[in-house]
The first five atom37 places (N, CA, C, CB, O) and aatype in JSON, in Angstrom:
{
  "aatype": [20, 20, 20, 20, 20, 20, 20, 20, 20, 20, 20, 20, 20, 20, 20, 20, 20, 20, 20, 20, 20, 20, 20, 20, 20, 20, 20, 20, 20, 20, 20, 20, 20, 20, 20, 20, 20, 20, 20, 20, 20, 20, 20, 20, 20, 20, 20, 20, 20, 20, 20, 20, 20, 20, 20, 20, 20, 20, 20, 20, 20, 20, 20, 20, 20, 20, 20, 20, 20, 20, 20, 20, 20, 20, 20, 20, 20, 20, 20, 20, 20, 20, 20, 20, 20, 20, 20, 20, 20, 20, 20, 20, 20, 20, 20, 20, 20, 20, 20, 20, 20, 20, 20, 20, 20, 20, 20, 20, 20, 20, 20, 20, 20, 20, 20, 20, 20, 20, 20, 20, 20, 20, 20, 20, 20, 20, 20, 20, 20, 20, 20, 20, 20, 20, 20, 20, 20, 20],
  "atom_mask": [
    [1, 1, 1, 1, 1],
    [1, 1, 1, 1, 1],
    [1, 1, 1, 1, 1],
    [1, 1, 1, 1, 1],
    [1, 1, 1, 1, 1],
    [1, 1, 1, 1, 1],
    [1, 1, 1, 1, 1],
    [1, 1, 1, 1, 1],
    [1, 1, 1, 1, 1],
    [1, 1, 1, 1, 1],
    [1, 1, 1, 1, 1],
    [1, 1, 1, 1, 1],
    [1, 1, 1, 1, 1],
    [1, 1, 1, 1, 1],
    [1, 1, 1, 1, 1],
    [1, 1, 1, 1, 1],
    [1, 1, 1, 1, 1],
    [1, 1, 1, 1, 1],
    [1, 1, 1, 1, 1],
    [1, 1, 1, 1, 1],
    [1, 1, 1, 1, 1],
    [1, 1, 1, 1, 1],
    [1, 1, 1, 1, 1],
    [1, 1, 1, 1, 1],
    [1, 1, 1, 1, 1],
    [1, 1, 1, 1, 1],
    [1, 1, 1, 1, 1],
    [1, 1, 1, 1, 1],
    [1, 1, 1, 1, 1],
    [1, 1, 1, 1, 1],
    [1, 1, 1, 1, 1],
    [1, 1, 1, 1, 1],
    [1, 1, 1, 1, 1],
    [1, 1, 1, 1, 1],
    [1, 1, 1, 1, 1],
    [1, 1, 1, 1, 1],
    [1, 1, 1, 1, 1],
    [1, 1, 1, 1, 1],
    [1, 1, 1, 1, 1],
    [1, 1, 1, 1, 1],
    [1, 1, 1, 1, 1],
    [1, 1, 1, 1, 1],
    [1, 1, 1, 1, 1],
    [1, 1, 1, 1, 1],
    [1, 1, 1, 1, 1],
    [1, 1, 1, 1, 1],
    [1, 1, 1, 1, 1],
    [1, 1, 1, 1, 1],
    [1, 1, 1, 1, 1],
    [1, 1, 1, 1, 1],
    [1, 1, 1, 1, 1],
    [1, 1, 1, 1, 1],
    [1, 1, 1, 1, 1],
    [1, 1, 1, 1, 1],
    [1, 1, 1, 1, 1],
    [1, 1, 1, 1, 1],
    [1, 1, 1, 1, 1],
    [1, 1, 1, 1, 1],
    [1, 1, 1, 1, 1],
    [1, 1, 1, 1, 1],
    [1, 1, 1, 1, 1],
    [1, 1, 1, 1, 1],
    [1, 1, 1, 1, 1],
    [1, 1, 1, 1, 1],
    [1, 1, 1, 1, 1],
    [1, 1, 1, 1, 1],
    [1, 1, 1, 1, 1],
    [1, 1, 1, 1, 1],
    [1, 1, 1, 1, 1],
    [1, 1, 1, 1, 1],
    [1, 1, 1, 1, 1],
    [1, 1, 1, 1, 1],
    [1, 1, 1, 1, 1],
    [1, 1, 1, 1, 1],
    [1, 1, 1, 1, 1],
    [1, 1, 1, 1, 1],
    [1, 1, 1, 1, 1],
    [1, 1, 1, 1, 1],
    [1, 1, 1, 1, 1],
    [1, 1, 1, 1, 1],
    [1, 1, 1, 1, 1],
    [1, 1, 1, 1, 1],
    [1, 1, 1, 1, 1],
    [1, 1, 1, 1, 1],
    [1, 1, 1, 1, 1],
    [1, 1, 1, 1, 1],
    [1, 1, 1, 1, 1],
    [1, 1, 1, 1, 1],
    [1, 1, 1, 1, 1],
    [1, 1, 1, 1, 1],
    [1, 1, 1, 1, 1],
    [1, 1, 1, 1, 1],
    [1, 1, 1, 1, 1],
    [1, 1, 1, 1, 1],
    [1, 1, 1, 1, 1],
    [1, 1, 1, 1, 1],
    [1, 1, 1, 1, 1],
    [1, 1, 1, 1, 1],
    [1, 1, 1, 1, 1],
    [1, 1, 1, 1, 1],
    [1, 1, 1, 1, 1],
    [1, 1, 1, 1, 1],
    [1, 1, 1, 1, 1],
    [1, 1, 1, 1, 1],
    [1, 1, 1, 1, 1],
    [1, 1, 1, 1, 1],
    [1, 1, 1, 1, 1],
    [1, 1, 1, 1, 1],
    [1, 1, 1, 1, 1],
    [1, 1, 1, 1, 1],
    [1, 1, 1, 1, 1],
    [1, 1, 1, 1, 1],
    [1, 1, 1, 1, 1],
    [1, 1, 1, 1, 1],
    [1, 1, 1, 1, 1],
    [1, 1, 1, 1, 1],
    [1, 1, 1, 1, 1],
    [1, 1, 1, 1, 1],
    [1, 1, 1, 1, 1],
    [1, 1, 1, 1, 1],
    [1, 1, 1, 1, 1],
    [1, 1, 1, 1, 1],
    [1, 1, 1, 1, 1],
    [1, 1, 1, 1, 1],
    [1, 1, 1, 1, 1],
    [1, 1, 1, 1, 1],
    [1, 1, 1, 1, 1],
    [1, 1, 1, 1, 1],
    [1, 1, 1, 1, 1],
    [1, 1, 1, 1, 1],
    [1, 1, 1, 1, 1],
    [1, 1, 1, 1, 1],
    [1, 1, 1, 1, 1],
    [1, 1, 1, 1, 1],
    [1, 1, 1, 1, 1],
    [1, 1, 1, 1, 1],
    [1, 1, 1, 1, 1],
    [1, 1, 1, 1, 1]
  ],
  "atom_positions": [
    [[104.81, 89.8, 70.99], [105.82, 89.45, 71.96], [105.13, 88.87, 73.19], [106.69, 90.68, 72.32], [104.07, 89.36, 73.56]],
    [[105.64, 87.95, 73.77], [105.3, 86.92, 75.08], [105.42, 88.36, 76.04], [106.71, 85.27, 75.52], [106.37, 89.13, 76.16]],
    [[103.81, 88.41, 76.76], [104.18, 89.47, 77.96], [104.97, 88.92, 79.09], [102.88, 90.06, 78.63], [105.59, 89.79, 79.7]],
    [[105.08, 88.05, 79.41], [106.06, 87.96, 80.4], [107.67, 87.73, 79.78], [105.57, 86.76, 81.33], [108.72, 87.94, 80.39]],
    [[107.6, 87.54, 79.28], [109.19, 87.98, 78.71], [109.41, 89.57, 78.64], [109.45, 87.37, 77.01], [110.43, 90.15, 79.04]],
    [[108.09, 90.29, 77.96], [108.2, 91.84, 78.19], [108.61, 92.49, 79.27], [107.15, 92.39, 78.05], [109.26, 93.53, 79.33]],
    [[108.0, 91.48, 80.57], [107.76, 92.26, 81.67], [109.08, 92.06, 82.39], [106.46, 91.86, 82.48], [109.73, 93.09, 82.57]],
    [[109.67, 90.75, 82.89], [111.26, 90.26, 82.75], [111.69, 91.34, 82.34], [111.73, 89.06, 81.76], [111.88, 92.3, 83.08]],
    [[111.95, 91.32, 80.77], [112.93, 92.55, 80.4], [112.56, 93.9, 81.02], [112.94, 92.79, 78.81], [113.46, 94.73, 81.16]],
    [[111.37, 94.17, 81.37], [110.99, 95.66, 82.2], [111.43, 95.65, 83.57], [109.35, 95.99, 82.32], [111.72, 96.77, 83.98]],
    [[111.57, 94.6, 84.48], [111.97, 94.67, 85.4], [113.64, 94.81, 85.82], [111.36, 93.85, 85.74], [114.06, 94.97, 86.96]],
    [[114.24, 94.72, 84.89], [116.06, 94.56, 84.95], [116.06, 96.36, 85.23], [117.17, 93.78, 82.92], [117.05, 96.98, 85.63]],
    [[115.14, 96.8, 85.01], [115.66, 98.6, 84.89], [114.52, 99.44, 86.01], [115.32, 99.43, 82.77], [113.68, 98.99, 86.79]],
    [[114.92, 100.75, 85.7], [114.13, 101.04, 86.41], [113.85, 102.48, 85.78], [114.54, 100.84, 87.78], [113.2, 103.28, 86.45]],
    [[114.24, 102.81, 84.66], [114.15, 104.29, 83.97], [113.12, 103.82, 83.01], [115.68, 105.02, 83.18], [113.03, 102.63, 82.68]],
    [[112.49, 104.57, 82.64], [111.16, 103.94, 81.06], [110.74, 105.79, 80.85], [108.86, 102.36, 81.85], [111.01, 106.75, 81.58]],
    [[109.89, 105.69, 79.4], [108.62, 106.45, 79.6], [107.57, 105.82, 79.78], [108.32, 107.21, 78.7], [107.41, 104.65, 79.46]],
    [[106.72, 106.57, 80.33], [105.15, 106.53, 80.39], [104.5, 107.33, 79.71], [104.63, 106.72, 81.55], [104.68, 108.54, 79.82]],
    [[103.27, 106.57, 78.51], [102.83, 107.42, 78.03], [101.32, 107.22, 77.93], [103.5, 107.61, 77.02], [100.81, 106.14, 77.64]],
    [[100.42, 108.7, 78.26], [98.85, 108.68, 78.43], [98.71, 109.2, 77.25], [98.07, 109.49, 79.65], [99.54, 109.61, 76.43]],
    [[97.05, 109.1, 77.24], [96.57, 109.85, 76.26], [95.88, 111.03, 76.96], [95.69, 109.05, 75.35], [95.1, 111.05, 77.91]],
    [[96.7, 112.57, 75.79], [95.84, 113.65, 76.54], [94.72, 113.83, 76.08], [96.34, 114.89, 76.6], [94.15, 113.04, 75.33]],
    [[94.12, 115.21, 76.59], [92.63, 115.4, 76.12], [92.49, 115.74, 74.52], [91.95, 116.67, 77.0], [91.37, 115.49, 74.07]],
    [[93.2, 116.13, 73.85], [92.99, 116.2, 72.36], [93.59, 114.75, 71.85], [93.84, 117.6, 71.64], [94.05, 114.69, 70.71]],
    [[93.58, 113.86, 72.47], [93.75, 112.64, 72.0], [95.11, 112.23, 71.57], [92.91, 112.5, 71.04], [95.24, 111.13, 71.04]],
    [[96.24, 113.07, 71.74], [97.21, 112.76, 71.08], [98.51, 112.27, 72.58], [97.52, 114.19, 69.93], [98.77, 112.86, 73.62]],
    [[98.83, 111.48, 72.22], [99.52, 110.62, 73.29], [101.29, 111.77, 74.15], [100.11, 108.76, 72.11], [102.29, 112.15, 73.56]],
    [[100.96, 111.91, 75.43], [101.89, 112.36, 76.69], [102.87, 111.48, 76.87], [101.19, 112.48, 78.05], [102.75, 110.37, 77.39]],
    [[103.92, 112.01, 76.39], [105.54, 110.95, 77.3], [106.06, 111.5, 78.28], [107.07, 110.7, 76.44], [106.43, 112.68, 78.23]],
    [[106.2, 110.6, 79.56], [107.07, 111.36, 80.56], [108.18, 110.05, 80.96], [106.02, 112.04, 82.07], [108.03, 108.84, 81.1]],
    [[109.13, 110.8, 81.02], [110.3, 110.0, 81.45], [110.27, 110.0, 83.24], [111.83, 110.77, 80.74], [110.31, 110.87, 84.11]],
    [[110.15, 108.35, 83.19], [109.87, 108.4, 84.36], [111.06, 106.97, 85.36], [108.05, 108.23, 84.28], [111.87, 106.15, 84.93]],
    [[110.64, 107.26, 86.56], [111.37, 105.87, 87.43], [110.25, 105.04, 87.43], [111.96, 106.1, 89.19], [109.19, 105.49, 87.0]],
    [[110.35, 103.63, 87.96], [109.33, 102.53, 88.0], [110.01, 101.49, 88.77], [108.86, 101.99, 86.56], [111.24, 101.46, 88.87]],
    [[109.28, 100.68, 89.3], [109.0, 99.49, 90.0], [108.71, 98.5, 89.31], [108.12, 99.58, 90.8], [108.17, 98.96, 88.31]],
    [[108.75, 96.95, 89.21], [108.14, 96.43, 88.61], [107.52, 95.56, 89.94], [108.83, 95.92, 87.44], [108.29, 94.92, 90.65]],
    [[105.61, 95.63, 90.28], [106.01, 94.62, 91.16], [104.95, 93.97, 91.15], [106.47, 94.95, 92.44], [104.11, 94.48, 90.4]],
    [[104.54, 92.87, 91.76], [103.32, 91.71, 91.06], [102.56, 91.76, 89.73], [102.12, 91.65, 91.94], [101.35, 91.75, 89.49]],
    [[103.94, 91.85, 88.75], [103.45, 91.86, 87.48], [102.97, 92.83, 86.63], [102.73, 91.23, 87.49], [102.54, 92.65, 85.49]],
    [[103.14, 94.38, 87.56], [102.83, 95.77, 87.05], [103.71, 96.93, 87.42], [101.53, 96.14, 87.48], [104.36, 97.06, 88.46]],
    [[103.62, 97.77, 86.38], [105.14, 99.23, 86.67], [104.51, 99.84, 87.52], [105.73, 100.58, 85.29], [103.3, 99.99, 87.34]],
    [[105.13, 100.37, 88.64], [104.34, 101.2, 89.37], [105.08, 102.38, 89.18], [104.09, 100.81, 90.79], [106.28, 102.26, 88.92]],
    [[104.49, 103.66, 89.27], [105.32, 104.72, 88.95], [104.94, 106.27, 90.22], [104.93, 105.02, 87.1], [103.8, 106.71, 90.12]],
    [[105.58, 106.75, 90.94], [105.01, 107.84, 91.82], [104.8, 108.88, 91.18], [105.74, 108.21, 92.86], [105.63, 109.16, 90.33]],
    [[103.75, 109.7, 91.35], [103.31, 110.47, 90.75], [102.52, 111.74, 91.29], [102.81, 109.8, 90.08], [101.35, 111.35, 91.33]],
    [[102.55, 112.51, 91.55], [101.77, 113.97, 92.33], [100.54, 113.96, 91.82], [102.44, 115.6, 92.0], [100.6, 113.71, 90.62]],
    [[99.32, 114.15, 92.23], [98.08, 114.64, 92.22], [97.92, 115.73, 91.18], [97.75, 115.08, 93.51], [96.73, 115.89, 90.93]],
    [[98.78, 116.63, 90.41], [98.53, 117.81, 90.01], [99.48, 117.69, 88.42], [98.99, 119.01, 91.28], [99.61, 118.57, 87.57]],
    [[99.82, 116.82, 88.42], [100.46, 116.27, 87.09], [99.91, 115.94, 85.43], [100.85, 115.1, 87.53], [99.19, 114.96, 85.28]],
    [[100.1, 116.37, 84.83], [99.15, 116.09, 82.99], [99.2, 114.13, 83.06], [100.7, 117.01, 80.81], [98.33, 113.63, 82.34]],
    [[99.84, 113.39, 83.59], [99.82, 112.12, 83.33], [98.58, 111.61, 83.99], [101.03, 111.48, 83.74], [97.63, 111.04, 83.46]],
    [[98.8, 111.97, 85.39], [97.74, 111.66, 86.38], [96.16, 112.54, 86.02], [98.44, 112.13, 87.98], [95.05, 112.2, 86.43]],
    [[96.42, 113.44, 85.37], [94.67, 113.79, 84.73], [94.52, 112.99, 83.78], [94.25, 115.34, 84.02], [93.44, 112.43, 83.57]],
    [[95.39, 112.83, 83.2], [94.9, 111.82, 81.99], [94.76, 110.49, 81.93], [95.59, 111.88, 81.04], [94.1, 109.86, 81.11]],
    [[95.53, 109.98, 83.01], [94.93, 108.58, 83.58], [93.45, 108.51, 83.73], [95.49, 108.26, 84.99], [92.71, 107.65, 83.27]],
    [[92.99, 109.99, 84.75], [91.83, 109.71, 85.05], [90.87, 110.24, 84.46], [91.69, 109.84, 86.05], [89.92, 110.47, 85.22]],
    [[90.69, 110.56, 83.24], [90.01, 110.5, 81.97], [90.08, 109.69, 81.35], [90.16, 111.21, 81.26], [88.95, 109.41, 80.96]],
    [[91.23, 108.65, 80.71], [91.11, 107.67, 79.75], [92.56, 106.91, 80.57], [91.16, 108.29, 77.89], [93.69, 107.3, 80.86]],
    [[91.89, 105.77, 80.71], [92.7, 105.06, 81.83], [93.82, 103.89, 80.96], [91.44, 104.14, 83.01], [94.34, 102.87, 81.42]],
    [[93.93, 104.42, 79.73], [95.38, 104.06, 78.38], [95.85, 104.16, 79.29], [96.06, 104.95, 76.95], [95.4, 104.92, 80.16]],
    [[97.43, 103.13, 79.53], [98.34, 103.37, 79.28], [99.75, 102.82, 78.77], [98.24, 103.75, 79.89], [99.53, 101.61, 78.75]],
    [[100.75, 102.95, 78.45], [102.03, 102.55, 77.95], [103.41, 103.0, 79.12], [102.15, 103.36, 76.38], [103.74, 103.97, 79.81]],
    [[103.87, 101.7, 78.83], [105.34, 102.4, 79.54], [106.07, 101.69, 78.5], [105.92, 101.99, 81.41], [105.73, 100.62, 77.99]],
    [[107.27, 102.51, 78.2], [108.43, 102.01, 77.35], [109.67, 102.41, 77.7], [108.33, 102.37, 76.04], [110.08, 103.55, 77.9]],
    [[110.47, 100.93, 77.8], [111.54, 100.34, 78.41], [112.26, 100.23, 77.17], [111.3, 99.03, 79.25], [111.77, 99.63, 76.2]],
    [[114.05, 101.11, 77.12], [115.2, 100.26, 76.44], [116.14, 100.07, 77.29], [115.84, 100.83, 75.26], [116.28, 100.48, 78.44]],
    [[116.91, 99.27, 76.5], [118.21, 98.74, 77.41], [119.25, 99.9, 77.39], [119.0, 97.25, 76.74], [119.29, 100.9, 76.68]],
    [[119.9, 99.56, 78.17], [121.12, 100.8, 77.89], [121.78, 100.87, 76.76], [122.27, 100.76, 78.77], [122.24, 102.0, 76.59]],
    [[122.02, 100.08, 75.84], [122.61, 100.22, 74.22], [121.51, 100.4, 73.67], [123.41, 98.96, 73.44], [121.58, 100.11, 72.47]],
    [[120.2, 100.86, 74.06], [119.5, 101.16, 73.15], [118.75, 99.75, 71.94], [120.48, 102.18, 72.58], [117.64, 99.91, 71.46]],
    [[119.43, 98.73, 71.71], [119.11, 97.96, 70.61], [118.06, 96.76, 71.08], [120.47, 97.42, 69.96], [117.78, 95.82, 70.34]],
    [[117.51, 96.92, 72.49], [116.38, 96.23, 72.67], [115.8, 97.11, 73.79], [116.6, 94.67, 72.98], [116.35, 97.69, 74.73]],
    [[114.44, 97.03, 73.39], [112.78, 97.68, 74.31], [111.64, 96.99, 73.89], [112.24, 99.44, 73.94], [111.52, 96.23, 72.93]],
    [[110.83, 97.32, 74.72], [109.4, 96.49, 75.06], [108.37, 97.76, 75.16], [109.44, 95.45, 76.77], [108.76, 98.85, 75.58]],
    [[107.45, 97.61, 74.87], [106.65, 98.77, 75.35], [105.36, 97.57, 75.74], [106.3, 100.27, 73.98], [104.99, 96.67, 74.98]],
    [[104.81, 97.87, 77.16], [104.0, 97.21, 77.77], [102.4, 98.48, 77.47], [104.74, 96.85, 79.49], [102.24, 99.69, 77.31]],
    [[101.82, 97.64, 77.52], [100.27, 98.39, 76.79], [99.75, 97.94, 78.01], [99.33, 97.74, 75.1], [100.15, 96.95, 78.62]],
    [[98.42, 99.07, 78.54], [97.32, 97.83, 79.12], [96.61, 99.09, 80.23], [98.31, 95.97, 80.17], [96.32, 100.12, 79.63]],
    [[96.43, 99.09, 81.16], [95.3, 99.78, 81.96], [96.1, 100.51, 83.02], [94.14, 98.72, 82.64], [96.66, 99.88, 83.91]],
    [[96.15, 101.99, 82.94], [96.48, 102.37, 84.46], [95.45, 103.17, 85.24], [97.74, 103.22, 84.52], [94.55, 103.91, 84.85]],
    [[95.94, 102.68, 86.87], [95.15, 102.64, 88.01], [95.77, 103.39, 88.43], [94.86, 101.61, 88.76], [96.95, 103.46, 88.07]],
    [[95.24, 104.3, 89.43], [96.14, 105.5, 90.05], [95.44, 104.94, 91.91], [95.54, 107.71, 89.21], [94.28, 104.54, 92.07]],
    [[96.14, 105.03, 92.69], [95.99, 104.95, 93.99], [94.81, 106.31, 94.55], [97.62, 105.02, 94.61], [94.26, 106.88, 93.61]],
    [[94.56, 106.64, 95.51], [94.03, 107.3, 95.93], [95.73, 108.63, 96.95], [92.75, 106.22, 96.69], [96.61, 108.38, 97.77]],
    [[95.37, 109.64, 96.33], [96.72, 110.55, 97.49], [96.65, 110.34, 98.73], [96.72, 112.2, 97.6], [95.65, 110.51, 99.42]],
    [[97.91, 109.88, 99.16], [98.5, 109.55, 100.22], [97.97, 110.63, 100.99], [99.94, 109.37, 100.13], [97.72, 111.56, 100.23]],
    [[97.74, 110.86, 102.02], [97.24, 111.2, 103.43], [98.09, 111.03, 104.84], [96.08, 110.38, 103.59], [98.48, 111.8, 105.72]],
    [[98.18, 109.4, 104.54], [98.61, 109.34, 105.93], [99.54, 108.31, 105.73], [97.5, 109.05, 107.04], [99.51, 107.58, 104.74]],
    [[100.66, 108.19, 106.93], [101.79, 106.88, 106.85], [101.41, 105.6, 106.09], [102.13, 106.31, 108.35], [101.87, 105.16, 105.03]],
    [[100.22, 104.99, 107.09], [99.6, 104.18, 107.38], [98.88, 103.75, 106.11], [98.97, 104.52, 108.42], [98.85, 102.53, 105.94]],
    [[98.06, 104.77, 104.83], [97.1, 104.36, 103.66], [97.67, 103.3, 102.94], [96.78, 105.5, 102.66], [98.88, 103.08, 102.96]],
    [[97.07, 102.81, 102.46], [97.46, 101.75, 101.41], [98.53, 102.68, 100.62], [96.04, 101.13, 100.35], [99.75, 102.58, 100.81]],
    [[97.91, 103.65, 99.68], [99.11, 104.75, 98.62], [100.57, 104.86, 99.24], [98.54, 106.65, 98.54], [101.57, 104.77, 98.53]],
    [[100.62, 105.06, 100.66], [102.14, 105.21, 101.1], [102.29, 103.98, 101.66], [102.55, 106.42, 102.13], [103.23, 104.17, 102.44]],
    [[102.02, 103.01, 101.76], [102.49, 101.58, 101.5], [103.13, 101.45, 100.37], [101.5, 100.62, 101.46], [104.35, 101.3, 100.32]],
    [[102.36, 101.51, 99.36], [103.46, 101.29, 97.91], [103.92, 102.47, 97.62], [102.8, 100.72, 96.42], [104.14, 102.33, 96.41]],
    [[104.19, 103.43, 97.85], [105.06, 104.76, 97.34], [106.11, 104.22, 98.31], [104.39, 106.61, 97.62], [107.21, 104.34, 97.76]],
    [[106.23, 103.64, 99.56], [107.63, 102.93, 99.8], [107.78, 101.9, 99.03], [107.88, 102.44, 101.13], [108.8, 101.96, 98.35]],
    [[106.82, 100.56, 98.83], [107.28, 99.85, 98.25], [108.1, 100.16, 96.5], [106.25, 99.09, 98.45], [109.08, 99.55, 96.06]],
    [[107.58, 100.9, 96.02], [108.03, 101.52, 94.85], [109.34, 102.29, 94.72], [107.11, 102.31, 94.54], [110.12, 102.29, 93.77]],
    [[109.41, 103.15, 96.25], [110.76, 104.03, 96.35], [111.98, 102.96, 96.59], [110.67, 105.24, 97.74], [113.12, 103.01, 96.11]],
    [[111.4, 101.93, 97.52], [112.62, 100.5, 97.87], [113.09, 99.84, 96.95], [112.16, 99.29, 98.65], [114.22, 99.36, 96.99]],
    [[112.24, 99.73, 95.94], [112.61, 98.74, 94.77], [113.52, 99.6, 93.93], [111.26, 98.14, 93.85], [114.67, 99.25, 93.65]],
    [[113.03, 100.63, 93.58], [114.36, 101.26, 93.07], [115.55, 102.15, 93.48], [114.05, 101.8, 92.3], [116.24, 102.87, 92.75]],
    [[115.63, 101.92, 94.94], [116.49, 102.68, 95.42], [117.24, 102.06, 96.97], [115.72, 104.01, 95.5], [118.34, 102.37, 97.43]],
    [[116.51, 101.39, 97.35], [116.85, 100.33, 98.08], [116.37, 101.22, 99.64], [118.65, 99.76, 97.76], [115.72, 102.24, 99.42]],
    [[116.58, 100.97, 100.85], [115.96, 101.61, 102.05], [116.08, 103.16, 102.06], [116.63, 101.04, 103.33], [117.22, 103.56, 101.83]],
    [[114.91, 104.35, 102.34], [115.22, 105.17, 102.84], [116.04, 105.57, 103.86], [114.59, 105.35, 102.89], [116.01, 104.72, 104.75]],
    [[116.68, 106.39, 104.11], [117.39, 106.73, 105.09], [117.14, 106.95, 106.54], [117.77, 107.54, 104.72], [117.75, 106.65, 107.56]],
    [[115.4, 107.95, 106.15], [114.19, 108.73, 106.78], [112.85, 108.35, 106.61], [114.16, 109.97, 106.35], [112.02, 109.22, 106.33]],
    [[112.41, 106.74, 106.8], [111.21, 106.61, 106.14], [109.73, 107.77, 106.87], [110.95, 104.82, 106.29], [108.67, 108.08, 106.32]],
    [[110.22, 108.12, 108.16], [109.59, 109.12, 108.55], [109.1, 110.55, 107.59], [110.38, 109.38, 109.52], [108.04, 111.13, 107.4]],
    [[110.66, 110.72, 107.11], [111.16, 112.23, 106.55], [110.3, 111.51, 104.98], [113.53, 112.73, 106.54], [110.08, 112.3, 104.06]],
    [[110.04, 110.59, 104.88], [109.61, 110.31, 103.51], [108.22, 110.25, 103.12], [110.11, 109.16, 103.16], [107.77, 110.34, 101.98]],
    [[107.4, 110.04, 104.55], [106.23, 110.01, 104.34], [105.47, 110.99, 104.51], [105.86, 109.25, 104.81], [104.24, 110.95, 104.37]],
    [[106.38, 112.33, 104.96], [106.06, 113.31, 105.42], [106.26, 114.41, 104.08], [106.84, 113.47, 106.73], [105.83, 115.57, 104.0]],
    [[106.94, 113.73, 103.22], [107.33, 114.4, 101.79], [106.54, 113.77, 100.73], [108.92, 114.21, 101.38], [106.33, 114.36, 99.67]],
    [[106.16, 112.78, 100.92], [104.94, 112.02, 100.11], [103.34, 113.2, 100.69], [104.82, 109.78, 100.87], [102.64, 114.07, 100.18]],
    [[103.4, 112.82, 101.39], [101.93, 113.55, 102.04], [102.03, 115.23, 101.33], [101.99, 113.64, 104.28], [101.1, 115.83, 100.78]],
    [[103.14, 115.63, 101.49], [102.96, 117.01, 101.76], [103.06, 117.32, 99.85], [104.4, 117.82, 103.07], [102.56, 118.41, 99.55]],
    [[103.6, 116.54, 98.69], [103.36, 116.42, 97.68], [102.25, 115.93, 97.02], [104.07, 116.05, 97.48], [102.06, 116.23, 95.84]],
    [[101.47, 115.19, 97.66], [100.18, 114.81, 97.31], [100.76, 113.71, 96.62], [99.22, 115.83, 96.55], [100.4, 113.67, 95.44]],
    [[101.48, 112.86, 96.95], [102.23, 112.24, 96.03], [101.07, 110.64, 95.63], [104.0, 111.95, 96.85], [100.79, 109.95, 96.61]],
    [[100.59, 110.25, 94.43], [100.01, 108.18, 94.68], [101.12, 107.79, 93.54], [97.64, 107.45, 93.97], [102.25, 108.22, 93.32]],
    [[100.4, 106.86, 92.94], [100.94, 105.53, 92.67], [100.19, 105.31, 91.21], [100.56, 104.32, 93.96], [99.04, 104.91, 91.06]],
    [[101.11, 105.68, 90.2], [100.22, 105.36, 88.83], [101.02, 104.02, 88.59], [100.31, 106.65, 87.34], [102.25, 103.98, 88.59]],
    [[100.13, 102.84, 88.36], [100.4, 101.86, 88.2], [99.92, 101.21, 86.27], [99.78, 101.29, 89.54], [98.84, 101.17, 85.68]],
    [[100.65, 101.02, 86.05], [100.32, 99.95, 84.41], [100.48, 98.59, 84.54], [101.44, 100.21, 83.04], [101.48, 97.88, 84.62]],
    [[99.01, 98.31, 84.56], [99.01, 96.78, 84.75], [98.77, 96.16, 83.06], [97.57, 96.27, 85.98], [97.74, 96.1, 82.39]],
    [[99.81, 95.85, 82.82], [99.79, 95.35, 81.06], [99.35, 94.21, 80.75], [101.09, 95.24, 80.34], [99.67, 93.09, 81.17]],
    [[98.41, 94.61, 79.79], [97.91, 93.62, 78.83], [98.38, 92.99, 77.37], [96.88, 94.09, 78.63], [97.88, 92.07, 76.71]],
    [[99.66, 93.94, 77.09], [99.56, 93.09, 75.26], [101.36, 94.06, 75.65], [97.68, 93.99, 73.18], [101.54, 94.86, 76.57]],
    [[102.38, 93.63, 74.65], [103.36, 93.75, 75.04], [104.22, 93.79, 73.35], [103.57, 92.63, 76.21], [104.05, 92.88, 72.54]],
    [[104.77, 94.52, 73.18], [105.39, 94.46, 71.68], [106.75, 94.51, 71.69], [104.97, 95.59, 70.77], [107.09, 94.24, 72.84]],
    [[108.01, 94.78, 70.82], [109.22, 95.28, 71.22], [109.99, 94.2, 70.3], [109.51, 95.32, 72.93], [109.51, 93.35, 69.55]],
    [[111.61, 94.56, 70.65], [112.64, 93.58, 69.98], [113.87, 93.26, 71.44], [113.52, 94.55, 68.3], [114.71, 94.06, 71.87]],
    [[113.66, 92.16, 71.82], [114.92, 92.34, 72.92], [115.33, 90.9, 72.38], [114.55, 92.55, 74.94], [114.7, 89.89, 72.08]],
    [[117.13, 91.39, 72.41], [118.5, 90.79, 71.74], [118.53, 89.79, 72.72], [119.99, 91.77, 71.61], [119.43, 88.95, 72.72]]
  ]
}
């Protein structure tokens, strides 16, 4: 499948799984929210999470996208990067943990109250930047 047609169809939504590989090698699904944005899912994610260890052991990963009838998905393959935990307003990580929260939800209410709930979650940014792209979309 043409990755940018994959990625198109990944961007119309914003629900997918994500899936790592754990340490006995056998592949983690988490149903997750996402972003799609310069060409990669970005997904928020806590510091203390089985996805985010396993990113950073074997840096696989998959996200898989269907439509709401179910009769077309894409699953995007390719490398995820995890941000460094947010700290402060200002880090790069809570730069895109807004940019990520905006895209799928449109302005916070409290971007104050938000960065202060990012920080205090340890919250970054597992991103899948895809390389190879498979699926059937109608």
């Amino acid at each position: 499948m043409d990755l940018d047609r994959a990625v198109a169809f990944a961007a119309d939504s914003h629900r997918g799984v994500v899936l790592t590989i754990g340490a006995d090698g056998r592949p983690h699904a988490s149903n997750i929210g996402y972003a799609i944005l310069d060409g990669a899912a970005h997904i928020s994610v806590t510091d203390d999470r089985v996805k985010t260890a396993n990113v950073r052991r074997d840096n696989r990963a998959s996200l898989h996208v269907a439509s709401p009838d179910f009769w077309s998905w894409v699953v995007l393959e390719g490398e995820g990067r995890l941000t460094s935990v947010t700290v402060d307003p200002d880090d790069d990580a809570a730069v895109m943990l807004r940019r990520v929260y905006e895209s799928i939800s449109g302005p916070h209410p409290d971007w104050d109250e938000f960065n202060q709930a990012m920080i205090a979650d340890r919250r970054l940014v597992l991103s899948v930047v895809p390389a190879r792209a498979y699926g059937q979309v109608r």
